[in-house]
Coordinates of C-alpha atoms in Angstrom, one line a residue:
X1 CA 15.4 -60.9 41.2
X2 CA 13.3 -58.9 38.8
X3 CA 9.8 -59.6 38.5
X4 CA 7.9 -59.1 35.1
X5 CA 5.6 -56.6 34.7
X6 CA 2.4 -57.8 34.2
X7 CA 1.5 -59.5 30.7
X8 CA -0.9 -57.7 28.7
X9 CA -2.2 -61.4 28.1
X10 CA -3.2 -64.3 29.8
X11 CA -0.8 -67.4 28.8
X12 CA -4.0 -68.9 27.0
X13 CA -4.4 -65.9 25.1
X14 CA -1.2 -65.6 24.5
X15 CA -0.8 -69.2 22.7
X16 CA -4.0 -68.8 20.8
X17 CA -2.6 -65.1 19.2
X18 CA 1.0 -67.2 18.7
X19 CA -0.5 -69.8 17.1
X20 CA -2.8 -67.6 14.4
X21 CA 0.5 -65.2 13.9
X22 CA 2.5 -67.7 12.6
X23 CA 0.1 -68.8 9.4
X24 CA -0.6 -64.8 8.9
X25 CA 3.5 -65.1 8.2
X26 CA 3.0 -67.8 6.2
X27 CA 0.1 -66.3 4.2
X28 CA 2.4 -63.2 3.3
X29 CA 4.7 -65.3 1.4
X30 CA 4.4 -67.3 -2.1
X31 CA 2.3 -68.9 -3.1
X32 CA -0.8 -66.9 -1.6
X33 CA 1.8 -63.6 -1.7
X34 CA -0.3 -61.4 0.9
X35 CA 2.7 -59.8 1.8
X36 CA 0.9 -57.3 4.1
X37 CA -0.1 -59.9 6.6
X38 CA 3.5 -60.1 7.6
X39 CA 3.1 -56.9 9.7
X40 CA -0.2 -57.8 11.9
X41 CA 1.7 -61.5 12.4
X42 CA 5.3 -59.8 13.6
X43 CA 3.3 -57.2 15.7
X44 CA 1.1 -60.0 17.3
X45 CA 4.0 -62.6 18.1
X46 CA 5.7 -59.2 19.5
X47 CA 2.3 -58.3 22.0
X48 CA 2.6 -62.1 23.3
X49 CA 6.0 -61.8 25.0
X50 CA 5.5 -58.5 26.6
X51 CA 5.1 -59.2 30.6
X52 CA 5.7 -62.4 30.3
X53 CA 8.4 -65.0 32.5
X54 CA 10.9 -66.2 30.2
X55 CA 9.9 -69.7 30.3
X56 CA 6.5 -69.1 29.0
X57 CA 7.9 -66.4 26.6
X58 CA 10.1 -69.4 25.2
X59 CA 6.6 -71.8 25.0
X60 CA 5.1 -69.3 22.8
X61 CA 7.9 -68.5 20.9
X62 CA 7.9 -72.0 20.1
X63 CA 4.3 -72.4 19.5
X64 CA 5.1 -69.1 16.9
X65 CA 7.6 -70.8 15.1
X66 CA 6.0 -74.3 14.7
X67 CA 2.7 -73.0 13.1
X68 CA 5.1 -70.7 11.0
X69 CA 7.6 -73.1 9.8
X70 CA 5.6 -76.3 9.8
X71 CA 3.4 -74.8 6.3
X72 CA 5.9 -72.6 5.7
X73 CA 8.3 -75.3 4.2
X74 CA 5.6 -78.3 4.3
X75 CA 7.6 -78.8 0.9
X76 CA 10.2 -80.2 2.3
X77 CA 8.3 -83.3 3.0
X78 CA 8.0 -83.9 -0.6
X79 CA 11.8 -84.6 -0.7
X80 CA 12.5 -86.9 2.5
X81 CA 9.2 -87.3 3.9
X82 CA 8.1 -86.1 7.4
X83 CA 11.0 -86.7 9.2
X84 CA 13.1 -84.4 7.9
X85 CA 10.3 -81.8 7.4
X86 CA 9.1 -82.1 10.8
X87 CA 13.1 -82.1 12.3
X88 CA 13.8 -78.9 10.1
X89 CA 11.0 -77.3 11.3
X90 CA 11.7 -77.9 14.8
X91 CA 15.1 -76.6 14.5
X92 CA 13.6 -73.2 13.1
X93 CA 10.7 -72.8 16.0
X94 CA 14.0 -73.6 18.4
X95 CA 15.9 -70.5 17.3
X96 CA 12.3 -68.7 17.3
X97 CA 11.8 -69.4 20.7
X98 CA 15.4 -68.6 21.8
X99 CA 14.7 -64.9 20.1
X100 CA 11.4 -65.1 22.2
X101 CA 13.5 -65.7 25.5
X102 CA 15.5 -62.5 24.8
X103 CA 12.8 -60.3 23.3
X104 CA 11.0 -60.8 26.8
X105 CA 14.2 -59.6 28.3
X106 CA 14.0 -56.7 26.6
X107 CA 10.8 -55.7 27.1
X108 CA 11.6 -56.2 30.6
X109 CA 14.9 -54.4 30.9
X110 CA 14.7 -51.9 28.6
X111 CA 12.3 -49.9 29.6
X112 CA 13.3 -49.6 33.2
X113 CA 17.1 -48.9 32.0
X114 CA 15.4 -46.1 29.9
X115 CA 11.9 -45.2 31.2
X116 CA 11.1 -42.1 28.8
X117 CA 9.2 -42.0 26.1
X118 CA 12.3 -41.9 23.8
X119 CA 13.5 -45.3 25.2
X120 CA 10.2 -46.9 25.1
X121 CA 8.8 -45.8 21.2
X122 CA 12.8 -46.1 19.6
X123 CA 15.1 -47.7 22.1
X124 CA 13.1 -50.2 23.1
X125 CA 12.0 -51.4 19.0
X126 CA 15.4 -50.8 17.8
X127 CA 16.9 -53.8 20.2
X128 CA 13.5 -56.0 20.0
X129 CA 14.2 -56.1 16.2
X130 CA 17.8 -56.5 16.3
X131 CA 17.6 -59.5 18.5
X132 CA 15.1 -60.4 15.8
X133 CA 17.5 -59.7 12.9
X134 CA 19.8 -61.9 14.8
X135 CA 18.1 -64.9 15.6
X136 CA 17.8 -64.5 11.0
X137 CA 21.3 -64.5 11.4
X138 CA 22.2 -67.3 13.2
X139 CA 19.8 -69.7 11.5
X140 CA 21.1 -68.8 8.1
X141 CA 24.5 -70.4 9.1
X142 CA 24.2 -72.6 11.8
X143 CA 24.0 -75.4 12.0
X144 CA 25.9 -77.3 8.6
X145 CA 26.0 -74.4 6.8
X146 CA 22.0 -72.6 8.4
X147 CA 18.6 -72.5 6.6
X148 CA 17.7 -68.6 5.5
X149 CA 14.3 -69.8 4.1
X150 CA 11.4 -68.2 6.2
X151 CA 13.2 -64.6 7.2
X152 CA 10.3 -62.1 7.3
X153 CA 11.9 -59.9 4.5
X154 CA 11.5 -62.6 2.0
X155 CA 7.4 -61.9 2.2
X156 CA 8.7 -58.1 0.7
X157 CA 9.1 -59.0 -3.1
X158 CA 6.0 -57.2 -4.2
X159 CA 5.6 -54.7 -1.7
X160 CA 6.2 -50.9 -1.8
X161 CA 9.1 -51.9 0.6
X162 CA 10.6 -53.9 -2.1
X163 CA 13.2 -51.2 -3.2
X164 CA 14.7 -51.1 0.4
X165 CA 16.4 -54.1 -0.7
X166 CA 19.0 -52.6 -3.3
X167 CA 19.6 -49.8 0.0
X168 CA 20.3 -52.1 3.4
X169 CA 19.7 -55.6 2.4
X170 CA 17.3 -58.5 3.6
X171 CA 18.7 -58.4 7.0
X172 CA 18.3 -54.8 7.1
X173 CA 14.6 -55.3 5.9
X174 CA 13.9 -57.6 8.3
X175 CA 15.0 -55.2 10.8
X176 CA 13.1 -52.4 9.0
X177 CA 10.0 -54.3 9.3
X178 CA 10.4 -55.4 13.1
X179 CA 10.9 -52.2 13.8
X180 CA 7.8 -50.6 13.0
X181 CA 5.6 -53.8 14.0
X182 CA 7.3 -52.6 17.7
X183 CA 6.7 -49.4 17.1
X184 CA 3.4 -49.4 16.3
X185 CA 2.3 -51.5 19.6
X186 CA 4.7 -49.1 21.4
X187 CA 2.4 -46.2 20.2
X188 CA -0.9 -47.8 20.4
X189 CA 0.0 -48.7 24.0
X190 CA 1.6 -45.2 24.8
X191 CA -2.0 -43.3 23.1
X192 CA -3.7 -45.8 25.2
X193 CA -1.9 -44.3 28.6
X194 CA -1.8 -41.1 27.3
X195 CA -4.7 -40.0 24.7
X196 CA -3.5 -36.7 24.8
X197 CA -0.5 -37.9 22.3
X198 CA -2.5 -39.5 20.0
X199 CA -1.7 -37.0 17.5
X200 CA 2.0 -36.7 18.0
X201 CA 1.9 -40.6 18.5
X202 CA 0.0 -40.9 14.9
X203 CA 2.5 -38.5 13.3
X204 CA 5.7 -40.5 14.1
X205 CA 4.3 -43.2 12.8
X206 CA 3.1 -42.3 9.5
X207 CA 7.2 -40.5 9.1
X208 CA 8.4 -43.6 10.0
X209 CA 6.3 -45.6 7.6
X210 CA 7.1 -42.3 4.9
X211 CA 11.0 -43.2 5.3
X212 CA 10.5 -46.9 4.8
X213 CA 8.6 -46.6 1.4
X214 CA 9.5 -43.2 -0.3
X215 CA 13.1 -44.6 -0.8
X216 CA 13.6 -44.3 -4.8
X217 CA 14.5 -47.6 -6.6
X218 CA 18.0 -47.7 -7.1
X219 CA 18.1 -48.0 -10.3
X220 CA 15.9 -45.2 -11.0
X221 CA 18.5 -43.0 -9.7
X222 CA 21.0 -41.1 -12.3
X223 CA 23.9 -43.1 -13.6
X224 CA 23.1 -46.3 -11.5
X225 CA 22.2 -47.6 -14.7
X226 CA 25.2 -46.9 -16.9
X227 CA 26.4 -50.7 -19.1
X228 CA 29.5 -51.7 -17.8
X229 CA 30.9 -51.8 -21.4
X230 CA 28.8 -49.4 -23.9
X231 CA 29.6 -51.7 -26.9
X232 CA 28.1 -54.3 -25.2
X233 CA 24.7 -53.0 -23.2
X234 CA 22.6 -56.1 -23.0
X235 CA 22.7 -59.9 -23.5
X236 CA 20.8 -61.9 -25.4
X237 CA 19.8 -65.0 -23.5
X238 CA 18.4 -68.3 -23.8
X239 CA 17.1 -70.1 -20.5
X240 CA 16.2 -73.8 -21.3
X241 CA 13.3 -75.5 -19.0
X242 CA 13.7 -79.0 -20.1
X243 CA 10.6 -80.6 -17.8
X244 CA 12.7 -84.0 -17.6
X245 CA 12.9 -86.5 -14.3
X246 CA 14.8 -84.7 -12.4
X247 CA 14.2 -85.6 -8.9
X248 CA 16.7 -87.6 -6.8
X249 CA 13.6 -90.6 -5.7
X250 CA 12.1 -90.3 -9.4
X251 CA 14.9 -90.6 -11.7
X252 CA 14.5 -91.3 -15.7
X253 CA 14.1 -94.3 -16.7
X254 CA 17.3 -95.1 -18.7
X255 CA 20.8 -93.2 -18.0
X256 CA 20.9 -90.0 -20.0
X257 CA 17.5 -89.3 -20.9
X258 CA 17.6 -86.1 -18.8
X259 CA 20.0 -84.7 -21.1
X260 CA 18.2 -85.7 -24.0
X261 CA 15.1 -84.1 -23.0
X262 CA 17.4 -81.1 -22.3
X263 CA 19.1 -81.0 -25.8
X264 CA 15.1 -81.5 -27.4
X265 CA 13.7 -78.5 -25.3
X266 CA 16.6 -76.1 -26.5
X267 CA 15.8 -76.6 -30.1
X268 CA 13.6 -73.7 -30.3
X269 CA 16.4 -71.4 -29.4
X270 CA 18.3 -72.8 -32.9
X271 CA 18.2 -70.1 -35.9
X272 CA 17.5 -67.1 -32.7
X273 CA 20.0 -65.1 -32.0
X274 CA 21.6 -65.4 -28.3
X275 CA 24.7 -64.6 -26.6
X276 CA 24.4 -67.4 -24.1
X277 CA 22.2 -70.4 -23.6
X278 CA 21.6 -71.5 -19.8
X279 CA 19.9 -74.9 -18.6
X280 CA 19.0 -75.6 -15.0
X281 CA 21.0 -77.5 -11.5
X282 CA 21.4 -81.0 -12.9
X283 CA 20.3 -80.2 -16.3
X284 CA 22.6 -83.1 -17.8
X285 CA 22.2 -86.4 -15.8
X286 CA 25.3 -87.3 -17.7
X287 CA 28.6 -85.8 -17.1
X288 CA 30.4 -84.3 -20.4
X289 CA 33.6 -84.0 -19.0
X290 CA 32.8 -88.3 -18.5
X291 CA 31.0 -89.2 -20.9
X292 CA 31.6 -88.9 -24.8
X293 CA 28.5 -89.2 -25.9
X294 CA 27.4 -86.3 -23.5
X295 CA 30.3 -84.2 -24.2
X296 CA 29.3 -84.8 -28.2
X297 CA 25.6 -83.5 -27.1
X298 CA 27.0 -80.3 -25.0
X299 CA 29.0 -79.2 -28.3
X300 CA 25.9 -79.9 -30.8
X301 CA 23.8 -77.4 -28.6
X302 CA 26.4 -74.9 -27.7
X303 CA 27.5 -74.7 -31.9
X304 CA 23.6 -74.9 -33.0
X305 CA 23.0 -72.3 -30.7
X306 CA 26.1 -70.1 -31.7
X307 CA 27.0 -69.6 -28.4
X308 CA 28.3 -70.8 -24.6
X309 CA 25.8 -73.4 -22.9
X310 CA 25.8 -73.0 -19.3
X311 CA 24.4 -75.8 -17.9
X312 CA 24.3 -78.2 -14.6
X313 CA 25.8 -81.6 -14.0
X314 CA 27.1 -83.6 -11.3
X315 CA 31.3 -84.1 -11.7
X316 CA 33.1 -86.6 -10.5
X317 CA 37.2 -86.2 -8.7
X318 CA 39.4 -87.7 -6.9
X319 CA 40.7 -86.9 -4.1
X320 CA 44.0 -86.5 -2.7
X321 CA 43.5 -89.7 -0.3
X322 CA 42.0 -91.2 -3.7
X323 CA 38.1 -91.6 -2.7
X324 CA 36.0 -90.4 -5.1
X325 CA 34.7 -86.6 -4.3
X326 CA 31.1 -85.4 -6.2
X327 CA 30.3 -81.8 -6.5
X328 CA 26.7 -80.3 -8.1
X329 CA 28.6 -78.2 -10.9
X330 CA 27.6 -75.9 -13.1
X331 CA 29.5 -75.7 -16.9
X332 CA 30.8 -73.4 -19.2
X333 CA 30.8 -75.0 -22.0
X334 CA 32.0 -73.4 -26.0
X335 CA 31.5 -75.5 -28.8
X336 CA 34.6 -77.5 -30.3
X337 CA 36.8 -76.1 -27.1
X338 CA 34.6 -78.0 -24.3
X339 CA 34.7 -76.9 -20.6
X340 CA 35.8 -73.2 -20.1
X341 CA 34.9 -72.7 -16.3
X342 CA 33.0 -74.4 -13.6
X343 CA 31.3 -73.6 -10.5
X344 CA 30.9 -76.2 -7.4
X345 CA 28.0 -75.6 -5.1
X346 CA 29.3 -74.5 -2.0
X347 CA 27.0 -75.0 0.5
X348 CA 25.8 -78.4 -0.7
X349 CA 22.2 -78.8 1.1
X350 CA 22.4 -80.8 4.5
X351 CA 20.4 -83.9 4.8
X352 CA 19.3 -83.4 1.0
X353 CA 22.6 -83.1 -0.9
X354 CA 24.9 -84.7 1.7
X355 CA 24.5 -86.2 5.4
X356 CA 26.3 -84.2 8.1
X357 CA 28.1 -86.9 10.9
X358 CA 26.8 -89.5 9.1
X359 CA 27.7 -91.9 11.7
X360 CA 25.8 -90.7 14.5
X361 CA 22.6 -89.3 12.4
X362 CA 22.4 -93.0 11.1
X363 CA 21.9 -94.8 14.4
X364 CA 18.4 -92.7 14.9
X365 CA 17.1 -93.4 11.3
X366 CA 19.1 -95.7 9.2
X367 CA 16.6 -96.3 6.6
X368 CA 16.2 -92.8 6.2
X369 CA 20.0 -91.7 6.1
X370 CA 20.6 -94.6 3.6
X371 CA 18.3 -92.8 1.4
X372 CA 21.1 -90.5 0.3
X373 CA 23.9 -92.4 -0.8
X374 CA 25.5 -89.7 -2.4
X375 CA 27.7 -87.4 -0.6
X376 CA 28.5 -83.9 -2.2
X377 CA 31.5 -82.2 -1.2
X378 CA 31.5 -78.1 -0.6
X379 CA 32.9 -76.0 -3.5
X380 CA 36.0 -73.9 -3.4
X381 CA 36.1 -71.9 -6.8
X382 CA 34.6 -68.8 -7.1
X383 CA 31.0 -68.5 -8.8
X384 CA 31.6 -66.1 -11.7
X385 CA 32.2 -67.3 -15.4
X386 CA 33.5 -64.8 -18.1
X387 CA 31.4 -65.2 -21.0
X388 CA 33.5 -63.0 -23.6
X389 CA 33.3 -59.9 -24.8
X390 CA 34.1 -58.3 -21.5
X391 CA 30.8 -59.9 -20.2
X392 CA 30.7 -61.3 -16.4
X393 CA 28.5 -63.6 -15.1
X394 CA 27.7 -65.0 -11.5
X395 CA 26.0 -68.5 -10.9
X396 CA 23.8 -69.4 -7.8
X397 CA 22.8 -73.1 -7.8
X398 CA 19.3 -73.4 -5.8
X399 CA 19.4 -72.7 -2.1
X400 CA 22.9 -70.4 -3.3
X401 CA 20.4 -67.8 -4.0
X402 CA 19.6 -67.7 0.1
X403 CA 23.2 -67.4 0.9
X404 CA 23.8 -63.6 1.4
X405 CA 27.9 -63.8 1.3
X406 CA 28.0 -65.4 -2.0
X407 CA 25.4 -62.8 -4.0
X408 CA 27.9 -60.2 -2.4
X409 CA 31.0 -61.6 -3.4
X410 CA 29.7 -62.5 -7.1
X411 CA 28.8 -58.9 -7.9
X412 CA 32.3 -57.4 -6.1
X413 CA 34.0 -60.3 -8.3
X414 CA 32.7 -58.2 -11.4
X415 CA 29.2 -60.6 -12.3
X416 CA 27.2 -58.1 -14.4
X417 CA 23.9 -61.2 -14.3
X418 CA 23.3 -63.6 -12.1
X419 CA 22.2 -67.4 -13.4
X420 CA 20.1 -69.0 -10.6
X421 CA 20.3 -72.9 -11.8
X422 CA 17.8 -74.9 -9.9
X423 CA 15.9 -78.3 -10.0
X424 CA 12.9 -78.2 -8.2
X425 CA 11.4 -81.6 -9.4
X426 CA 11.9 -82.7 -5.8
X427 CA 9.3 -80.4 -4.6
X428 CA 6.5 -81.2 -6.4
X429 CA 3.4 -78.6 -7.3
X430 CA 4.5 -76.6 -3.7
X431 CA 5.0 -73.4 -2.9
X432 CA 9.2 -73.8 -2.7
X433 CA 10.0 -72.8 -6.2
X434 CA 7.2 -69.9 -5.8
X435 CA 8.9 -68.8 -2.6
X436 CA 12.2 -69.8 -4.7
X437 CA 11.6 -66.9 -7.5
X438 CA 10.3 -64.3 -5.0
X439 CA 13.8 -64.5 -3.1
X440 CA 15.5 -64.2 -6.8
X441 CA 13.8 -61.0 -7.1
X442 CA 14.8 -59.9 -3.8
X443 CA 18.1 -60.7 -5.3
X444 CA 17.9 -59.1 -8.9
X445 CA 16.6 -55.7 -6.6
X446 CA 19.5 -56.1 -4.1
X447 CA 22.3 -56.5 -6.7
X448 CA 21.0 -54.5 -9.4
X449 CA 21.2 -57.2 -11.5
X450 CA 19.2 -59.6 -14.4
X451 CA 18.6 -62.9 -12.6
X452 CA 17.7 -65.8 -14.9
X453 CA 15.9 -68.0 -12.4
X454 CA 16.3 -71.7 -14.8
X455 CA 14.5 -74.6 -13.3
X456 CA 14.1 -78.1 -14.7
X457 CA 10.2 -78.1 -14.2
X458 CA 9.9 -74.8 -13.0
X459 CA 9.2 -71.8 -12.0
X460 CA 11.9 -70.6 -14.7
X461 CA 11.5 -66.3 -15.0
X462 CA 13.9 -63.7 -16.4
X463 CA 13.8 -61.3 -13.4
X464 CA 14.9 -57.6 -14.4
X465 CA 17.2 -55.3 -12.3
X466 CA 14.3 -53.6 -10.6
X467 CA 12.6 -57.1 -9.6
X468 CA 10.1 -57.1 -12.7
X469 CA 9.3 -60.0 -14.6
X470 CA 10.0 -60.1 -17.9
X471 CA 9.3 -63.7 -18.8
X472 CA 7.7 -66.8 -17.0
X473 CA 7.1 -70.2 -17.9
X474 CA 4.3 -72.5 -16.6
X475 CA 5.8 -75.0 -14.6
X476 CA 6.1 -79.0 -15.8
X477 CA 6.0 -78.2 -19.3
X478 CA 9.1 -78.0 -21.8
X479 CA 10.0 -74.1 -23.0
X480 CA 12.4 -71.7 -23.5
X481 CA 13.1 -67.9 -22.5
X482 CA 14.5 -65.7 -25.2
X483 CA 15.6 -61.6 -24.2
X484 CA 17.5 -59.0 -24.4
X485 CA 18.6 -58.3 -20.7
X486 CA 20.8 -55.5 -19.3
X487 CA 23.8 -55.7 -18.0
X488 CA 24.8 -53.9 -14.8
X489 CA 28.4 -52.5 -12.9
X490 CA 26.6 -50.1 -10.3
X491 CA 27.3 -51.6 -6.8
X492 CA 24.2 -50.9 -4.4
X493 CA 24.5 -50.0 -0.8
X494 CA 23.3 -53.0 0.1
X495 CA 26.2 -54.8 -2.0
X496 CA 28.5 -52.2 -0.5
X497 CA 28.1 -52.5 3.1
X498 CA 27.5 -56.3 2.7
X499 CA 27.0 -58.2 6.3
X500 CA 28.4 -55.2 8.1
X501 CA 24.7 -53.9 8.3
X502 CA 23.9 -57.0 9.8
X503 CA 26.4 -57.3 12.3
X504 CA 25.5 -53.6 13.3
X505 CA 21.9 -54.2 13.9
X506 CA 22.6 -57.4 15.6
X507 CA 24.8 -55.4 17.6
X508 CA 22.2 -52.9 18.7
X509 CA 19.8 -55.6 19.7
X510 CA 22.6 -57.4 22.2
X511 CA 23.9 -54.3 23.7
X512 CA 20.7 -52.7 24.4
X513 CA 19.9 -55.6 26.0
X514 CA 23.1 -56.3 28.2
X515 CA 23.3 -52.6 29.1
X516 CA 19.6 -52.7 29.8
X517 CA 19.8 -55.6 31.7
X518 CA 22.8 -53.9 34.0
X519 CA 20.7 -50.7 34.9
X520 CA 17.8 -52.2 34.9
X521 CA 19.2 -54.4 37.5
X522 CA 21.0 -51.2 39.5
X523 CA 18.1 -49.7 39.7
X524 CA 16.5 -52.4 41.3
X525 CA 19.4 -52.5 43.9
X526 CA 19.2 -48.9 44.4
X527 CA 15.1 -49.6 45.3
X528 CA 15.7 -52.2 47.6
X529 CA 18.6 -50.5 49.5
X530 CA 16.5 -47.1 49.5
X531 CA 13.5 -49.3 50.9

């Protein structure tokens, strides 16, 4: 049996510094935005596992994650209430504290396995923040489908690491960032050993802080820019904030008035000229493809505008065993021709948008599970919609814009702009649909691309290629956006290597750990035997 070394902490202290990194995380994100408190909160939930058993490295894992997550997403309780807020979040401090059980392996194993000064300032952070990176991973997909809000790159949209993301990804940013938070307790606890290296120790990390932020934007480099048709450089486009009663609890008051409030908010963009005119996730609370009335309403705003409405609804089909099937959609719509394309979300929300084994959920909280009587079924079609005039576009319907497989497989299926259709009436005045926009510029900077982030109450933002803002609306007020945005074929390295990055990181952390953990247990054979 291997013992730990011994903790650079007491347990007690070790809780306390857990529980005060988790809101420094949460500070570095929207809507307080301090994005360099990220480091100090990564580097301190880092110094609490070192030395310690795993058992207590799991407790303050935990203790990490709750006081993370639990503000982090306190939004969440607008929707369902604090059930579901306070399950969710307990799911995420879970897989924080399984990440903590294998981080104290490694800072166990590793350095024995490789006990130079090489293993213990590279090795030794390189697995720590792939196991990190990993435990990202895993809670972005599992289980029903994951939950990628919270990953520590998503506090990165306005800092000088922000044009890492068009170059490795956010899962290589998160590893990025882990990886000098280790580092940099690695060298303070090495000069503190051995002052004598101060220097030397000072001057690795200031290069390896130099690499991380001297990386050029992507699209400041030669060429990356080029329009994929020259006739055709930019679109005009029209984004639509209607401000109507959207929320699931707090519907309108009579059938249809969503849409109406819709159709009245998109006046201004009459007499302008625009290529394309795009309204939020469940922009029309009545069907078109249903409903003549609605489909009359759809062609009035699409031929008034002069152009293709892209909007949301929710569609009704049946399926082949002859239930009715609903799927959150998103229309292309041309005036006088109706429906062109559609898009079905495909990862439908869990316990929001649909209720995973319903049966056995509902014998813990019926009242609750009753509350969503609506079950949406996963999408199949792809999420790109050609506009005309050689002009591609992709659509992400809310939480789509976390899913890292479907931006990739947008832009390789040709989208030149993204549309980000969201409601975020659910949510109340919270931080989500501030956190929300900061992940669609991580997005507009990974893919090189013009997202139009549409909400029905807000926050509603044309986000340019480099991750600028060109044009914000206040939030719970009627308004339109109207410019001229670039289109864009360049395919980033990020885009390029897609999840192989990922699974390469992810890789690092787990091997260095099981081959760390065989010679570090070896060695220990070798001692005893010797002994």
């Amino acid at each position: 049996m291997i013992v730990a070394a011994r903790p650079p902490l007491p347990l007690w202290a070790a809780l306390i510094l857990a529980a005060a990194a988790g809101p420094m995380l949460d500070a570095a994100s929207p809507d307080k935005g301090w994005w360099p408190m990220a480091f100090p909160a990564v580097a301190l939930a880092l110094l609490t596992l070192q030395g310690r058993r795993v058992g207590s490295g799991i407790l303050v894992g935990f203790i990490f994650g709750a006081t993370y997550f639990w503000p982090h997403i306190v939004w969440a309780s607008e929707f369902l209430g604090l059930v579901p807020w306070s399950a969710l979040s307990a799911l995420m401090s879970l897989w924080c504290a399984l990440a903590a059980g294998l981080i104290v392996l490694a800072y166990r194993w590793v350095p024995r396995a490789w006990p130079t000064t090489a293993g213990r300032l590279l090795l030794l952070p390189a697995v720590v923040a792939g196991l990190w990176t990993a435990k990202e991973a895993a809670m972005s997909v599992w289980p029903y489908g994951g939950f990628a809000w919270g990953r520590v790159a998503l506090t990165q949209s306005d800092s000088p690491l922000s044009p890492l993301f068009a170059w490795i990804g956010i899962s290589g940013v998160s590893f990025a960032m882990v990886f000098l938070c280790a580092l940099t307790v690695a060298a303070v606890q090495e000069a503190a050993r051995h002052p004598h290296r101060i220097p030397a120790l000072g001057a690795l990390l200031l290069l390896a802080t130099l690499v991380l932020v001297t990386l050029p934007p992507w699209t400041s480099l030669p060429g990356t820019t080029a329009a994929p048709n020259p006739a055709k450089p930019t679109l005009r486009v029209g984004g639509v904030q209607g401000d109507t009663m959207a929320s699931y609890f707090d519907p309108p008051e009579h059938f249809g008035d969503n849409l109406l409030g819709q159709v009245a908010a998109t006046a201004p963009l009459y007499g302008q000229h625009v290529d394309v005119v795009v309204w939020p996730e469940g922009a029309s609370d009545a069907d078109p493809l249903e409903y003549v009335a609605a489909r009359k309403l759809w062609d009035e705003v699409a031929l008034r505008a002069g152009a293709p409405l892209v909007g949301g609804t929710i569609t009704t089909r049946t399926a082949a065993d002859g239930t009715a099937q609903y799927f959150n959609t998103v229309l292309l719509w041309k005036a006088g021709e109706g429906v062109q394309d559609f898009y079905d979300k495909k990862h439908p929300v869990p316990f929001g948008e649909y209720v995973p084994d319903r049966a056995f959920w509902r014998q813990f909280a019926p009242d609750l599970i009753d509350l969503i009587g609506r079950e949406y079924t996963p999408g199949t079609t792809d999420a790109v919609f050609d506009l005309g005039k050689g002009v591609v576009a992709g659509n992400a319907i809310c939480f789509d814009i976390v899913d890292d497989q479907l931006l990739t497989e947008m832009v390789e299926q040709g989208a030149q702009i993204v549309f980000a259709e969201t409601n975020n009436a659910d949510f109340g005045h919270t931080d989500e649909s501030a956190q929300q926009l900061a992940i669609a510029r991580i997005r507009a900077i990974e893919t090189a691309r013009t997202v139009i982030n549409i909400s029905t109450v807000g926050t509603s933002a044309i986000v340019l290629p480099d991750g600028s803002i060109q044009q914000q609306l206040p939030t719970y007020e009627p308004g339109v956006l109207l410019g001229d945005v670039p289109l864009m074929s360049t395919i980033t390295p990020a885009v390029f290597l897609g999840r192989q990055l990922e699974w390469l990181v992810c890789i690092v952390g787990f091997a260095g750990l099981i081959i760390g953990g065989v010679f570090a247990r070896s060695s220990t054979t070798r001692g005893r035997r010797d002994a």
